Amino acid sequence: MSDARNSLTAPAVTRLADYEAYPYRAEFCRLKFELDATRTLVTQETRFVRVDSAVSGIELFGKNLTRVSIKVDGEEVTEDRLVEIDETLLIRSVPKEFLLTVITQIDPQSNTALEGLYLSNGMFCTQCEAEGFRRITYYPDRPDVLSIFTTTVIADASYPVLLSNGNPVSETLLSDGRREVTWHDPFPKPCYLFALVGGDLSVRTDCFVTRSGRQVELRIYVEKNDLNRVDYALASLKRAMRWDEESFGREYDLDIFMIVAVSHFNMGAMENKGLNIFNSSCVLANSDAATDSAFQRIEAIVAHEYFHNWSGNRVTCRDWFQLSLKEGFTVFRDSEFTSDINSRAVKRIQDVNFLRSAQFTEDSGPTAHPVQPTEYLEISNFYTLTIYEKGAEVVRMIKTLLGPSLFRKGSDLYFERHDGEAVTIDDFVQAMAAVSGRDFTQFMRWYRQVGTPVLAVSSQFDSGRRVLNIEVEQRPPSDVGEGTQEPYLIPVSYQVFDQFTGQILIPEQLIELDGKTAQLELSVPHGDPILSVLRGLSAPVKLEFERPLSELMAIALYDDDGVSRWDAIQALYINAIRENMGHSTSEDSLETVIQVVQGLVNNPKTIDDPACVAEMLAMPQDNILWAAMQPADPQYILEARKSIRTSIAFALKELWEPLFRAMKVSGDYVPEADSIGRRSLSITALSYLARSGNADEILTKLFDGANNLTERFAAYRIARADASTEVSELLSDRFLELATTDEVLDLWLSTEAVNERTADLNRIKVLTEHPRFAWTNPNRVRAVIGAFSARNVKTFHSASGYRFLANAVLKLDSMNPQIAARLVNPLCQWSRFSKDYADLMKQELSFLISQKLSKDLYEIVDKSKG
Ligand code: B3K
Ligand code: ZN
């Protein structure tokens, strides 16, 4: 029953080039579940109709199943007609049309992989994407086999809530006291969208009237005691439903839409048709138990899963190589939603920051792959930042090239043409081509080529002719080598403004760079022109543009594009850190940063856009610094970064307290963009204040007086970093006392795990021994092990830190391979670090590859081991 494999036996590769349509149609699928913690019986009846006369048998998938019975048209299939190899089961010579009846027995309680049907805190729930359905029954578990599902769930009285996809059909009390509930989903779907829930749950209901006047019942199910934390998710859902009607013309299609929150979940959430299943951390929130960022994440994820109802469910993927068809498009849709209802500039800065720090890293590392990959061992490993975030950037570029109105027409055409079908990325782009008449041949390279291209820009002003000469050049990603890639079509947006007044001299334009280089001569009749380029990150490329400090400063202070301003400030921080390490050519980087920060804080406009200013005051993340200083010495960079932060804090010592007070929000707590922005800037000011002197009293007062978790958490976190030992310990204990919910506990665990002053390896170990920690709960594991290895540079980047992670990963692999394969990532980044660190990391990867590993972990370690 184990998923483990010896790494010596090479697992089978699945290739896009080998795609073949399934030779049968599945006309309907009737499922019956008799729920039992260790012996659930699943009966499946599916009607198959052959569509390819060249075959005579039928191939199904199954994993870890106990086969009870397999019948074709009511006749038991004899063993000699069955061939089971790994996850495939072949039934030889079946009729052209037939009813397949399969009975399997499964053990939800021992399912710690959290794929298929499992138990979470006593609640039955499912996760079938990508290949979890094969852990329930033998079935064509592939996204291009769509069927109409009817599901009957039978359970005893301890599971009063029994749910599945679609609309409820009937409910009966059986003679043995068990209840039988049947659901029917009228929309054809692949089995990865199947879901079932059984438990003793509380529910909050509401109603939504669609634009065509249909009533939809909304229900959020949670574990008992959690009902006081569902209002925000419900309100977010309604906002998302309205927005999708207005912005994409998409209306909801069933009578009920349900969300269920579960404690044990591998990812954020899952878009099962009509029955979304969520990680409880992505649903539950109130002012005492969620921070501003948790509220924002909940709103975005609720929207994302809801948007999948069209981009993913009504129109689905032909095969898993098309994953970005639904994920890239849906991330694009949820980021537009967030931008429309909050601040577009802030959302874009956050997205660009995430893309650059995390996706660019993936794109240049051992697991890099195109947005449309061509092969995989384990599809679960391909739910990546490239599929999601870069995929969204590619859709965004299509919108930039087409403009909003043609883009909307293209999206309408795509949904209309392919409703009820399983399609490809090409089909999506074809719809965009059809409405615009544009040729997307070159553009498709964004889907097929791997890595992040470089865009080198230079500009020179000829003051005699008053001409600004601009040159742009694209280069393939540095690690794929010249000549191995074809040029991309890169939309490069630019604007020219006056360096001293900020006045716009040439309004925003777009260059479509389709060759290697392009030159532009812009006539600028007056002013001191400065070029703002790749505005809003108009393409997911690495910009190389050497500018003097004075220009960076002008961009930082005057550019009207948030991303360009933020980017200029990031460049200034990086320069200052380099200078601190003795690597810089310029001398005044630190001075310039201080001037810019002072300029931002003193600018009266700051009051209008505190969230943006808070983003700009945040120093670059470790990943960004490591990429800028290759090969990186993480401990040395950490010290330099701290030193710059301390210098800024002291240089502007007088500013922090007034800024903290001016931005502090009073009155009732509301998790809305304006007050979130103000709180964010006030907290940033407070953290500089604590760095520049004793803030014990302010921190304690804030902790005690706050009416929300955001400020309490900030006070605790800042105290852990910079307060006296006494206050630091006090607020840590007090925060733990408040941690009555798992979500707040995770905040405490992760803050403790990354706290450099106290979190040595011994402390990390103690955290994993906390009575509420469990290796089988992915949220707890991410809070301790994930946070430690990604953010505790001091303790993690050492021989013993690497060894600790390798052992934790190995332990996890036997329980939950998906989580193990994700958590090993920091060790896979060895090539970015200086030799001593790299060698130690590689040593751990060699150790891992010599062990019995799951397919998931094997694929990642094998690619990364060097
Ligand atoms: N589609 C799911 C992800 C499933 C991951 C499977 N290992 C959630 C989402 O992207 O919306
Ligand atoms: Zn998604």
Short mmCIF file of N, CA, C and O and ligand atoms in Angstrom, two decimals, residues 115 127-131 192-193 265-272 277 301 304-306 308 320 323 326-327 330-331 378-383 388 818 822, ligand 1:
data_model
loop_
_atom_site.label_atom_id
_atom_site.label_comp_id
_atom_site.label_asym_id
_atom_site.label_seq_id
_atom_site.Cartn_x
_atom_site.Cartn_y
_atom_site.Cartn_z
N GLU A 115 -4.84 12.67 -0.66
CA GLU A 115 -5.27 12.62 -2.06
C GLU A 115 -6.24 11.48 -2.20
O GLU A 115 -5.97 10.39 -1.67
N GLN A 127 -9.79 14.95 -2.35
CA GLN A 127 -8.99 15.81 -3.22
C GLN A 127 -8.65 14.96 -4.43
O GLN A 127 -7.90 13.99 -4.31
N CYS A 128 -9.19 15.31 -5.57
CA CYS A 128 -8.98 14.45 -6.74
C CYS A 128 -8.04 15.05 -7.79
O CYS A 128 -7.46 14.29 -8.58
N GLU A 129 -7.87 16.36 -7.85
CA GLU A 129 -6.91 16.90 -8.80
C GLU A 129 -5.50 16.68 -8.24
O GLU A 129 -5.26 16.97 -7.07
N ALA A 130 -4.55 16.21 -9.05
CA ALA A 130 -4.73 15.86 -10.43
C ALA A 130 -5.18 14.39 -10.58
O ALA A 130 -6.08 14.09 -11.37
N GLU A 131 -4.60 13.48 -9.82
CA GLU A 131 -4.88 12.07 -10.06
C GLU A 131 -5.31 11.35 -8.78
O GLU A 131 -4.88 10.24 -8.51
N TYR A 192 -11.45 14.69 -12.01
CA TYR A 192 -10.63 15.45 -11.06
C TYR A 192 -11.46 16.52 -10.36
O TYR A 192 -11.05 17.06 -9.33
N LEU A 193 -12.66 16.81 -10.91
CA LEU A 193 -13.53 17.82 -10.28
C LEU A 193 -14.58 17.19 -9.37
O LEU A 193 -15.44 17.87 -8.84
N PHE A 265 -5.09 19.82 4.48
CA PHE A 265 -5.22 20.06 3.04
C PHE A 265 -3.86 20.39 2.47
O PHE A 265 -3.12 21.19 3.05
N ASN A 266 -3.55 19.80 1.33
CA ASN A 266 -2.20 19.99 0.77
C ASN A 266 -1.97 21.37 0.19
O ASN A 266 -0.84 21.85 0.17
N MET A 267 -3.03 21.98 -0.38
CA MET A 267 -2.80 23.31 -0.96
C MET A 267 -3.78 24.30 -0.35
O MET A 267 -4.27 24.09 0.74
N GLY A 268 -4.08 25.36 -1.11
CA GLY A 268 -4.99 26.39 -0.62
C GLY A 268 -6.44 25.96 -0.70
O GLY A 268 -7.18 26.02 0.29
N ALA A 269 -6.84 25.49 -1.89
CA ALA A 269 -8.25 25.16 -2.08
C ALA A 269 -8.42 24.41 -3.40
O ALA A 269 -7.47 24.31 -4.18
N MET A 270 -9.64 23.90 -3.61
CA MET A 270 -9.89 23.11 -4.82
C MET A 270 -11.27 23.43 -5.38
O MET A 270 -12.26 23.45 -4.65
N GLU A 271 -11.31 23.62 -6.70
CA GLU A 271 -12.50 24.16 -7.37
C GLU A 271 -13.54 23.13 -7.78
O GLU A 271 -14.28 23.37 -8.74
N ASN A 272 -13.66 21.98 -7.09
CA ASN A 272 -14.64 20.95 -7.46
C ASN A 272 -15.98 21.59 -7.82
O ASN A 272 -16.45 22.49 -7.13
N ILE A 277 -13.60 22.76 -1.98
CA ILE A 277 -13.05 22.35 -0.68
C ILE A 277 -11.82 23.21 -0.41
O ILE A 277 -10.96 23.39 -1.28
N ILE A 301 -8.42 33.89 -2.83
CA ILE A 301 -8.55 32.45 -3.11
C ILE A 301 -10.02 32.06 -3.31
O ILE A 301 -10.34 31.27 -4.19
N HIS A 304 -10.62 33.09 -6.76
CA HIS A 304 -9.90 32.22 -7.71
C HIS A 304 -10.68 30.92 -7.93
O HIS A 304 -10.94 30.53 -9.08
N GLU A 305 -11.06 30.26 -6.85
CA GLU A 305 -11.76 28.97 -7.00
C GLU A 305 -13.12 29.18 -7.67
O GLU A 305 -13.53 28.39 -8.51
N TYR A 306 -13.80 30.26 -7.28
CA TYR A 306 -15.09 30.51 -7.92
C TYR A 306 -14.91 30.75 -9.43
O TYR A 306 -15.65 30.20 -10.25
N HIS A 308 -12.83 29.54 -11.38
CA HIS A 308 -12.59 28.28 -12.08
C HIS A 308 -13.89 27.67 -12.60
O HIS A 308 -13.86 26.81 -13.48
N TRP A 320 -2.82 17.19 -18.78
CA TRP A 320 -2.21 18.01 -17.74
C TRP A 320 -1.10 18.92 -18.25
O TRP A 320 -0.65 19.80 -17.53
N LEU A 323 -2.21 22.51 -18.12
CA LEU A 323 -2.64 22.99 -16.81
C LEU A 323 -2.73 24.52 -16.73
O LEU A 323 -3.64 25.08 -16.13
N LYS A 326 -6.02 26.60 -17.49
CA LYS A 326 -6.97 26.99 -16.46
C LYS A 326 -6.30 27.78 -15.34
O LYS A 326 -6.88 28.72 -14.82
N GLU A 327 -5.06 27.43 -14.97
CA GLU A 327 -4.45 28.09 -13.81
C GLU A 327 -3.91 29.48 -14.15
O GLU A 327 -4.14 30.44 -13.41
N THR A 330 -6.88 31.73 -14.71
CA THR A 330 -7.64 32.01 -13.49
C THR A 330 -6.84 32.89 -12.53
O THR A 330 -7.42 33.76 -11.87
N VAL A 331 -5.53 32.73 -12.46
CA VAL A 331 -4.73 33.66 -11.64
C VAL A 331 -4.84 35.07 -12.23
O VAL A 331 -5.00 36.05 -11.50
N GLU A 378 5.69 13.10 -12.23
CA GLU A 378 4.59 13.22 -11.28
C GLU A 378 3.93 14.58 -11.51
O GLU A 378 4.54 15.61 -11.26
N ILE A 379 2.70 14.57 -11.96
CA ILE A 379 2.04 15.83 -12.31
C ILE A 379 1.88 16.75 -11.10
O ILE A 379 1.91 17.98 -11.23
N SER A 380 1.78 16.19 -9.89
CA SER A 380 1.64 17.06 -8.71
C SER A 380 2.81 18.02 -8.58
O SER A 380 2.68 19.09 -7.98
N ASN A 381 3.96 17.66 -9.13
CA ASN A 381 5.12 18.55 -9.05
C ASN A 381 5.01 19.73 -10.02
O ASN A 381 5.90 20.59 -10.03
N PHE A 382 3.98 19.76 -10.85
CA PHE A 382 3.89 20.82 -11.86
C PHE A 382 2.86 21.89 -11.52
O PHE A 382 2.51 22.70 -12.36
N TYR A 383 2.40 21.88 -10.27
CA TYR A 383 1.55 22.99 -9.81
C TYR A 383 2.51 24.07 -9.32
O TYR A 383 2.69 24.27 -8.13
N TYR A 388 1.34 28.83 -12.80
CA TYR A 388 0.37 29.78 -12.25
C TYR A 388 0.75 31.23 -12.57
O TYR A 388 0.00 31.94 -13.25
N GLN A 818 3.54 14.72 -1.58
CA GLN A 818 3.41 16.06 -2.20
C GLN A 818 4.06 17.13 -1.34
O GLN A 818 4.73 18.03 -1.84
N ARG A 822 7.59 19.45 -2.02
CA ARG A 822 7.60 20.93 -1.99
C ARG A 822 8.64 21.45 -1.00
O ARG A 822 9.34 22.42 -1.27
N1 B3K B 1 -6.68 23.39 -8.88
C1 B3K B 1 -6.26 23.34 -7.52
C2 B3K B 1 -4.89 22.80 -7.34
C3 B3K B 1 -4.82 21.33 -7.29
C4 B3K B 1 -3.44 20.86 -6.90
C5 B3K B 1 -3.35 19.41 -6.99
N2 B3K B 1 -2.10 18.88 -6.48
C6 B3K B 1 -6.37 24.66 -6.83
C7 B3K B 1 -6.31 25.85 -7.70
O1 B3K B 1 -5.35 26.13 -8.35
O2 B3K B 1 -7.29 26.52 -7.77
#
